[in-house]
Short mmCIF file of C-alpha atoms in Angstrom, two decimals:
data_model
loop_
_atom_site.label_atom_id
_atom_site.label_comp_id
_atom_site.label_asym_id
_atom_site.label_seq_id
_atom_site.Cartn_x
_atom_site.Cartn_y
_atom_site.Cartn_z
CA MET K 1 46.13 147.96 70.86
CA PRO K 2 49.53 149.48 71.65
CA VAL K 3 51.05 151.47 68.81
CA ALA K 4 54.69 151.65 67.73
CA ILE K 5 56.57 153.67 65.13
CA ILE K 6 59.61 151.89 63.68
CA THR K 7 61.99 153.64 61.30
CA GLY K 8 64.16 151.66 58.92
CA ALA K 9 61.54 148.91 58.97
CA SER K 10 61.76 147.40 55.50
CA LYS K 11 64.38 144.79 56.42
CA GLY K 12 66.96 143.76 58.99
CA LEU K 13 66.42 144.65 62.62
CA GLY K 14 63.53 147.03 61.88
CA HIS K 15 61.54 144.32 60.11
CA ALA K 16 62.38 141.74 62.79
CA LEU K 17 61.14 144.09 65.53
CA GLY K 18 57.99 144.80 63.55
CA ALA K 19 57.26 141.07 63.23
CA ALA K 20 57.77 140.54 66.96
CA PHE K 21 55.47 143.41 67.87
CA ALA K 22 52.83 142.35 65.33
CA ARG K 23 52.80 138.86 66.84
CA ARG K 24 52.01 140.54 70.15
CA GLY K 25 49.09 142.44 68.63
CA TRP K 26 50.73 145.83 68.29
CA ASP K 27 49.59 148.26 65.62
CA LEU K 28 52.52 149.62 63.64
CA VAL K 29 53.62 152.64 61.66
CA LEU K 30 56.58 151.68 59.49
CA ASP K 31 59.12 153.89 57.73
CA ALA K 32 61.80 153.23 55.13
CA ARG K 33 63.10 155.06 52.09
CA THR K 34 62.43 152.33 49.52
CA ALA K 35 58.70 152.01 48.92
CA PRO K 36 58.52 148.51 47.35
CA ALA K 37 60.64 146.93 50.11
CA LEU K 38 58.66 148.72 52.81
CA GLU K 39 55.31 147.64 51.38
CA ALA K 40 56.55 144.04 51.14
CA SER K 41 57.56 144.18 54.80
CA ALA K 42 54.20 145.69 55.79
CA GLU K 43 52.25 143.12 53.79
CA GLU K 44 54.02 140.31 55.63
CA LEU K 45 53.28 141.89 59.03
CA ARG K 46 49.59 142.46 58.21
CA ARG K 47 49.19 138.67 58.17
CA TYR K 48 49.28 138.83 61.97
CA GLY K 49 45.98 140.74 61.87
CA THR K 50 47.25 144.02 63.25
CA GLY K 51 46.97 147.51 61.81
CA VAL K 52 50.06 148.37 59.77
CA ARG K 53 50.66 151.71 58.06
CA ALA K 54 53.64 151.82 55.70
CA LEU K 55 54.89 155.31 54.90
CA PRO K 56 57.89 155.47 52.57
CA GLY K 57 60.09 158.49 53.03
CA ASP K 58 63.27 159.90 54.50
CA VAL K 59 63.40 160.57 58.24
CA THR K 60 65.52 163.66 57.55
CA ASP K 61 62.38 165.23 56.03
CA ALA K 62 60.38 167.05 58.73
CA ARG K 63 57.14 166.63 56.78
CA HIS K 64 57.66 162.86 56.62
CA ARG K 65 58.28 162.72 60.38
CA ALA K 66 55.01 164.57 60.95
CA GLU K 67 53.23 162.05 58.71
CA LEU K 68 54.57 159.15 60.77
CA VAL K 69 53.29 160.64 64.02
CA ALA K 70 49.94 161.57 62.46
CA ALA K 71 49.51 157.95 61.34
CA ALA K 72 50.20 156.75 64.89
CA ARG K 73 47.61 159.21 66.19
CA GLU K 74 45.05 157.84 63.75
CA LEU K 75 45.79 154.26 64.80
CA GLY K 76 45.59 154.69 68.55
CA GLY K 77 45.44 158.27 69.78
CA SER K 78 48.67 157.75 71.70
CA LEU K 79 52.08 156.26 71.05
CA ASP K 80 53.49 153.47 73.18
CA LEU K 81 56.87 153.04 71.51
CA LEU K 82 59.11 154.94 69.12
CA VAL K 83 62.02 152.97 67.65
CA SER K 84 64.66 155.06 65.86
CA ASN K 85 66.39 152.39 63.81
CA ALA K 86 67.03 154.16 60.48
CA SER K 87 70.77 154.74 60.17
CA ALA K 88 73.30 156.12 57.69
CA LEU K 89 76.94 155.05 57.60
CA GLY K 90 78.45 158.23 56.14
CA ALA K 91 80.55 156.24 53.68
CA GLU K 92 79.99 152.87 52.01
CA PRO K 93 82.23 151.05 52.52
CA LEU K 94 83.50 152.67 55.67
CA VAL K 95 86.82 154.50 55.36
CA ARG K 96 89.49 155.93 57.62
CA LEU K 97 88.84 159.41 59.01
CA GLU K 98 91.46 160.92 56.70
CA GLU K 99 89.29 159.85 53.77
CA LEU K 100 85.83 160.36 55.27
CA PRO K 101 83.85 162.80 53.09
CA LEU K 102 82.57 165.61 55.27
CA GLU K 103 79.27 165.47 53.42
CA GLY K 104 79.05 161.84 54.43
CA LEU K 105 79.61 162.69 58.06
CA ARG K 106 76.95 165.40 57.82
CA ALA K 107 74.55 162.86 56.29
CA ALA K 108 75.21 160.38 59.10
CA LEU K 109 74.64 163.06 61.73
CA GLU K 110 71.49 164.26 59.95
CA THR K 111 69.94 160.76 59.85
CA ASN K 112 71.28 159.23 63.04
CA VAL K 113 71.04 162.25 65.34
CA VAL K 114 69.10 165.23 63.99
CA ALA K 115 66.26 163.22 62.47
CA ALA K 116 66.03 160.96 65.52
CA LEU K 117 65.62 164.00 67.77
CA GLY K 118 63.18 165.60 65.34
CA LEU K 119 60.99 162.51 65.46
CA VAL K 120 61.08 162.46 69.25
CA GLN K 121 60.08 166.13 69.34
CA GLU K 122 57.19 165.45 66.97
CA ALA K 123 56.07 162.39 68.94
CA LEU K 124 56.46 163.64 72.51
CA PRO K 125 52.79 164.68 73.01
CA LEU K 126 51.63 161.19 71.96
CA LEU K 127 54.34 159.45 74.00
CA ARG K 128 53.31 161.38 77.12
CA ALA K 129 49.67 160.47 76.48
CA GLY K 130 50.37 156.73 76.40
CA THR K 131 51.17 154.28 79.17
CA PRO K 132 53.46 156.50 79.17
CA GLY K 133 55.46 155.62 76.16
CA ALA K 134 58.99 154.45 75.52
CA VAL K 135 61.75 155.51 73.15
CA VAL K 136 64.32 153.07 71.76
CA ALA K 137 67.32 154.52 69.95
CA VAL K 138 69.26 151.81 68.12
CA SER K 139 72.89 152.49 68.96
CA SER K 140 76.13 150.63 68.26
CA ASP K 141 79.23 149.43 70.04
CA ALA K 142 81.02 151.91 67.75
CA ALA K 143 79.53 154.63 69.98
CA THR K 144 81.75 153.53 72.86
CA GLY K 145 84.64 151.69 71.17
CA ALA K 146 87.26 153.15 68.81
CA TYR K 147 87.29 150.87 65.79
CA GLY K 148 89.24 151.80 62.69
CA THR K 149 87.03 153.13 59.83
CA TRP K 150 83.99 153.38 62.14
CA GLY K 151 84.81 156.93 63.31
CA GLY K 152 82.07 158.89 61.54
CA TYR K 153 79.32 156.37 62.21
CA GLY K 154 80.50 155.86 65.77
CA ALA K 155 80.56 159.60 66.42
CA SER K 156 76.97 159.91 65.26
CA LYS K 157 75.86 157.03 67.48
CA ALA K 158 77.77 158.50 70.44
CA ALA K 159 75.88 161.76 69.90
CA LEU K 160 72.64 159.81 69.74
CA ASP K 161 73.49 158.10 73.03
CA ARG K 162 74.02 161.49 74.69
CA LEU K 163 70.73 162.87 73.37
CA VAL K 164 68.93 159.82 74.69
CA ALA K 165 70.57 160.12 78.09
CA VAL K 166 69.52 163.76 78.41
CA LEU K 167 66.03 163.00 77.14
CA ALA K 168 65.70 160.44 79.93
CA VAL K 169 66.54 163.13 82.49
CA GLU K 170 64.15 165.64 80.96
CA GLU K 171 61.29 163.15 80.50
CA PRO K 172 61.37 160.99 83.63
CA ALA K 173 57.87 159.64 83.03
CA LEU K 174 59.01 157.99 79.80
CA ARG K 175 61.30 155.04 79.37
CA VAL K 176 64.22 156.04 77.13
CA TRP K 177 66.65 153.32 76.12
CA ALA K 178 69.70 153.38 73.86
CA VAL K 179 70.20 149.81 72.72
CA ASP K 180 73.35 148.35 71.18
CA PRO K 181 72.08 145.39 69.14
CA GLY K 182 75.56 143.90 68.78
CA ASP K 183 76.98 142.43 65.61
CA MET K 184 74.33 141.32 63.15
CA GLY K 185 74.33 140.01 59.62
CA THR K 186 72.49 142.90 57.96
CA ASP K 187 72.64 144.84 54.72
CA LEU K 188 73.99 147.79 56.71
CA TYR K 189 76.96 145.77 57.92
CA ALA K 190 77.55 144.37 54.43
CA ALA K 191 77.60 147.92 53.05
CA ALA K 192 79.97 149.02 55.80
CA VAL K 193 82.43 146.16 55.43
CA PRO K 194 81.89 144.36 52.13
CA GLY K 195 83.68 141.07 51.82
CA ASP K 196 83.54 140.29 55.55
CA ASP K 197 81.76 136.96 55.42
CA ASP K 198 82.26 135.93 59.04
CA PRO K 199 79.01 134.56 60.46
CA ARG K 200 76.98 137.00 62.55
CA PRO K 201 73.65 136.66 64.38
CA ALA K 202 70.49 137.31 62.44
CA PRO K 203 68.41 140.28 63.66
CA ASP K 204 65.75 137.85 64.93
CA GLU K 205 68.25 136.55 67.46
CA VAL K 206 68.58 139.86 69.31
CA VAL K 207 64.89 140.82 69.21
CA PRO K 208 64.20 139.02 72.54
CA GLY K 209 66.49 141.57 74.19
CA PHE K 210 64.28 144.42 72.99
CA LEU K 211 61.15 142.55 74.09
CA ARG K 212 62.65 142.11 77.53
CA LEU K 213 62.95 145.89 77.85
CA LEU K 214 59.29 146.28 77.01
CA ASP K 215 58.22 143.52 79.39
CA GLU K 216 60.34 144.57 82.36
CA ARG K 217 60.56 148.32 81.66
CA PRO K 218 63.88 148.83 83.47
CA ALA K 219 65.23 152.31 84.18
CA SER K 220 66.10 154.50 81.24
CA GLY K 221 69.69 154.00 80.13
CA ARG K 222 71.99 152.22 77.71
CA TYR K 223 71.62 148.48 77.20
CA ALA K 224 73.20 145.78 75.05
CA ALA K 225 70.67 143.47 73.40
CA PRO K 226 72.90 140.35 73.52
CA ALA K 227 73.29 140.77 77.29
CA LEU K 228 69.53 141.18 77.69
CA VAL K 229 68.99 138.02 75.64
CA ALA K 230 71.46 136.18 77.88
CA GLY K 231 69.54 137.32 80.98
CA ARG K 232 72.23 139.66 82.27
#
């Protein structure tokens, strides 16, 4: 069975990706900070009959990252996919740069960039041993567009995009994709912009874009999930 690690997997896009992979028979290692929500997510995914390891913790903790990779090694001996989906906003709700707490920016960079790279570093031996493996870094349109109040979060995702682009150059045998999932109705968005009740796609609706990457394995690069879903 192919094996995937998914961070931020207790709800939203992370849970939706886990369900899609479980339906395809993938074994999964799931991460999230809140243990009860993560275990509930894992219990639902185990109904598909695949191996699911749920490890609550914070991806900024190096020991926790090592535990995630060790669990993947125990499940399959190699790692086919690493999805860095766990994200921090830096301020909830989002605020203008003049008000952005520097500690919040540091927290966003630590989760969205430093921890994502740390997990890649920990997982590289298993990724190279796989088919070879693939890395998906969940990005944002805020990484490329200047939207008011999204400066800190967008800066962290822009940095993540650059790391992913360089990783693709340095690891040509892997597939390394930064994926902008587009607007979604998630808890993260609600925390970023409370009171914005405009309808947005559910995470399930963009999952086919991620699956298309896995099925077609296009060149490493930056992709937008809604465009992949639309066949572009």
